[in-house]
Coordinates of C-alpha atoms in Angstrom, one line a residue:
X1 CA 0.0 0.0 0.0
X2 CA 2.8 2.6 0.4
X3 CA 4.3 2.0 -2.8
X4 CA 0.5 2.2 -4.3
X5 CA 0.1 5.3 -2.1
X6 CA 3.8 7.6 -2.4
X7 CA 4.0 8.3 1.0
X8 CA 0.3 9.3 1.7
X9 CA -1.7 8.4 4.8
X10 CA -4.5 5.9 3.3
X11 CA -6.5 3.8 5.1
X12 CA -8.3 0.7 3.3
X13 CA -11.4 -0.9 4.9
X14 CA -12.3 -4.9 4.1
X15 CA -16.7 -4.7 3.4
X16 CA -17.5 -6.4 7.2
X17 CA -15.3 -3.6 8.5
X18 CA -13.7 -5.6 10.7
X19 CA -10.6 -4.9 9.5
X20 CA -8.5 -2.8 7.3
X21 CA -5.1 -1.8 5.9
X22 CA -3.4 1.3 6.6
X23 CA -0.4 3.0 4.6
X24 CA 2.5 3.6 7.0
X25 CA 2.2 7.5 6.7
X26 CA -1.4 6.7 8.0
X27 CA 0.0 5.0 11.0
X28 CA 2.4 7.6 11.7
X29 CA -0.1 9.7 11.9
X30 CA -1.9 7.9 14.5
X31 CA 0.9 7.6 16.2
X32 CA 1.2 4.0 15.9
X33 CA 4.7 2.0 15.9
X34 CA 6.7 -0.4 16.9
X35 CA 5.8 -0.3 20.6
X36 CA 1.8 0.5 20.2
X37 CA 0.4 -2.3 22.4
X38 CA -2.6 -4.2 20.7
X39 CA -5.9 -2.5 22.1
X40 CA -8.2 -4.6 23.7
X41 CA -10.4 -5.7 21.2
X42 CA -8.3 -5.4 18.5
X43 CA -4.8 -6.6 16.9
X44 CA -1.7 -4.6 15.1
X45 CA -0.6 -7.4 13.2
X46 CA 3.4 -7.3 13.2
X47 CA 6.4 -8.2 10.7
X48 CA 7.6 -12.2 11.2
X49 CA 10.1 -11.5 14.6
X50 CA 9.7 -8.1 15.0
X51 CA 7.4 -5.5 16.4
X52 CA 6.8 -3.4 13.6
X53 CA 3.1 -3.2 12.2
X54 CA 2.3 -4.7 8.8
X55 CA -0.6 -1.6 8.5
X56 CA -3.3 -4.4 8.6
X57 CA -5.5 -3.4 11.9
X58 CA -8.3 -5.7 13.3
X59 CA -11.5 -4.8 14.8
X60 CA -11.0 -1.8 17.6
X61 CA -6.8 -1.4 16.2
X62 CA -8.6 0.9 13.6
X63 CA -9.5 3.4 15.7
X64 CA -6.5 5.8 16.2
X65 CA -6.5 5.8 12.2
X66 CA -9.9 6.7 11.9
X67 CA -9.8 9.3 14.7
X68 CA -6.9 10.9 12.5
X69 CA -9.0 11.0 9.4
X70 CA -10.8 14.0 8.7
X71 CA -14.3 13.4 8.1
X72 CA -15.4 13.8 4.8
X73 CA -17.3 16.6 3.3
X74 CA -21.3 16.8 2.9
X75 CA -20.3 17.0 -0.8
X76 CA -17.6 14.3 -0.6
X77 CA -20.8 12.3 0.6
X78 CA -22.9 13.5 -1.8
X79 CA -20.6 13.0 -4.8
X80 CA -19.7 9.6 -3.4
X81 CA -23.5 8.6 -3.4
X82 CA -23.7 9.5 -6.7
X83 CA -21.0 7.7 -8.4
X84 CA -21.6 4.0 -5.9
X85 CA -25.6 4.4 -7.3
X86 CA -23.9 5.0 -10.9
X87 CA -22.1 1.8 -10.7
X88 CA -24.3 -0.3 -8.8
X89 CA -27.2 0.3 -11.4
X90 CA -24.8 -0.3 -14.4
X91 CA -24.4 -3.5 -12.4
X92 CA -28.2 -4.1 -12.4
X93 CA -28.4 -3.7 -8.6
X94 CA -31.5 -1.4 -7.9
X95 CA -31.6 -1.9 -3.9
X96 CA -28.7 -1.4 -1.4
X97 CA -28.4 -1.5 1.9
X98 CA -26.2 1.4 3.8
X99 CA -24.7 0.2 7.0
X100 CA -23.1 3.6 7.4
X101 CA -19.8 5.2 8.4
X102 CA -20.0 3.1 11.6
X103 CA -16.3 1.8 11.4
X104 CA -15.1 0.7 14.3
X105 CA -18.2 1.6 16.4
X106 CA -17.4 4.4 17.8
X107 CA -19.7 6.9 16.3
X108 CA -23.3 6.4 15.7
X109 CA -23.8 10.1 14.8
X110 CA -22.4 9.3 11.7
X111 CA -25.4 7.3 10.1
X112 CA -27.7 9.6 11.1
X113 CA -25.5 12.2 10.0
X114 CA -25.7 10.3 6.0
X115 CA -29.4 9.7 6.4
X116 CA -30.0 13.6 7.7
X117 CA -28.1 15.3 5.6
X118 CA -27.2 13.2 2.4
X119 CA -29.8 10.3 1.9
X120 CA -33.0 12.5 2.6
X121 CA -32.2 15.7 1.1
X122 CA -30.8 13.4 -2.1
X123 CA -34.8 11.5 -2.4
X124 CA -36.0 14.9 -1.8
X125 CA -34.3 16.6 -4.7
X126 CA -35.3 13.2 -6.5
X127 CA -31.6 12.2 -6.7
X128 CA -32.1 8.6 -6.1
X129 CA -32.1 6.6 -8.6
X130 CA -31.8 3.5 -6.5
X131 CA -33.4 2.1 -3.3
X132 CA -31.5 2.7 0.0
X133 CA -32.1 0.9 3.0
X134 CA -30.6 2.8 6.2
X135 CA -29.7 1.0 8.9
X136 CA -28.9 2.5 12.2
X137 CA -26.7 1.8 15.5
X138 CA -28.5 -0.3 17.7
X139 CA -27.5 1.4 20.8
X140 CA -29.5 4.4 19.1
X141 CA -32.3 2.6 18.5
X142 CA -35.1 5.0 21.0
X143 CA -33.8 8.1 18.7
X144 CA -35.1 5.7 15.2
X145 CA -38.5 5.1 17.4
X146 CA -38.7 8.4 18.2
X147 CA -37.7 10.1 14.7
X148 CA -40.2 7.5 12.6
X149 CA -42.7 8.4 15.1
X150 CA -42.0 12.2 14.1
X151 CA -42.3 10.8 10.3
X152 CA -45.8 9.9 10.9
X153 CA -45.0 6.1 12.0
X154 CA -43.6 5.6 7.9
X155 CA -40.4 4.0 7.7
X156 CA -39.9 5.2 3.8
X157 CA -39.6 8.4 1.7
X158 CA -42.7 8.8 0.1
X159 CA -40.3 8.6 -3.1
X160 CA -39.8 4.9 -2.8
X161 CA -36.1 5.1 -2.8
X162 CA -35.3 5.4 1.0
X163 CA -36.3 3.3 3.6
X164 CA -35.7 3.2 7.3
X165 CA -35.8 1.0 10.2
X166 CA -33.1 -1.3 10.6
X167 CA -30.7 -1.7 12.9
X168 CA -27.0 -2.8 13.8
X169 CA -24.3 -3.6 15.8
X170 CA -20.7 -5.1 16.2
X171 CA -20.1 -8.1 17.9

């Protein structure tokens, strides 16, 4: 990933999210090396005999990575929902589910941050071509009660294309 990266922090995320592979510039920047203990709940994996970290990070090793990450733009998000719909449709996949920016586990303001402020006001401007199903942190799950009680008890976008209701966590 360095060479693939010249020198730049970049941080690489498997789909389950349970682990992921960071350029070295992007553990410097966390300020993870050779002596970083492995977190509990988590792993640096090291070099055969030596205590230098390969940049692959499992389950809650991520976090100082992520934490030095700055999060991205509400039209980073926007742009980026418009280019995964792009290529899942020319794939022929109409629905997807969004699990959210929920790496790690740490945040569950972020999902309701992507439903708030990119998912709704994207079926509102009818800028979904695709369905969307938004899933939300389970230790959240009172606010979902509470906000699709304030949506009239619906748990969809009277466009069709967003849906609501789900919910998840790590174990």
């Amino acid at each position: 990933i360095d060479e693939a990266c010249g020198g730049r922090p970049a941080l690489l995320t498997r789909a389950d999210l349970h682990l992921a592979l960071a350029s070295s510039a992007a553990l410097a920047a966390a300020g993870l090396g050779p002596h970083s203990p492995d977190p509990p709940g988590g792993k640096l994996d090291r070099h055969p005999g030596s205590d230098r970290p390969t940049g692959l990070l499992r389950e809650t090793a991520m976090r100082p990575v992520l934490a030095a990450v700055p999060p991205p733009s509400a039209a980073a998000l926007t742009a980026a929902l418009a280019a995964a719909a792009r290529t899942a449709l020319t794939r022929g996949v109409t629905t997807v589910g969004d699990m959210g920016r929920y790496l790690g586990g740490d945040d569950p303001a972020a999902p309701w941050g992507d439903l708030q402020g990119v998912l709704l006001p994207a079926a509102d401007a009818g800028r979904l071509p695709l369905r969307v199903v938004s899933y939300m942190p389970l230790r959240s799950w009172r606010r979902l009660a509470s906000w699709r009680a304030a949506q009239g008890g619906a748990a969809a976008h009277p466009s069709g294309r967003l849906f609501w209701g789900g919910l998840k966590d790590f174990a």
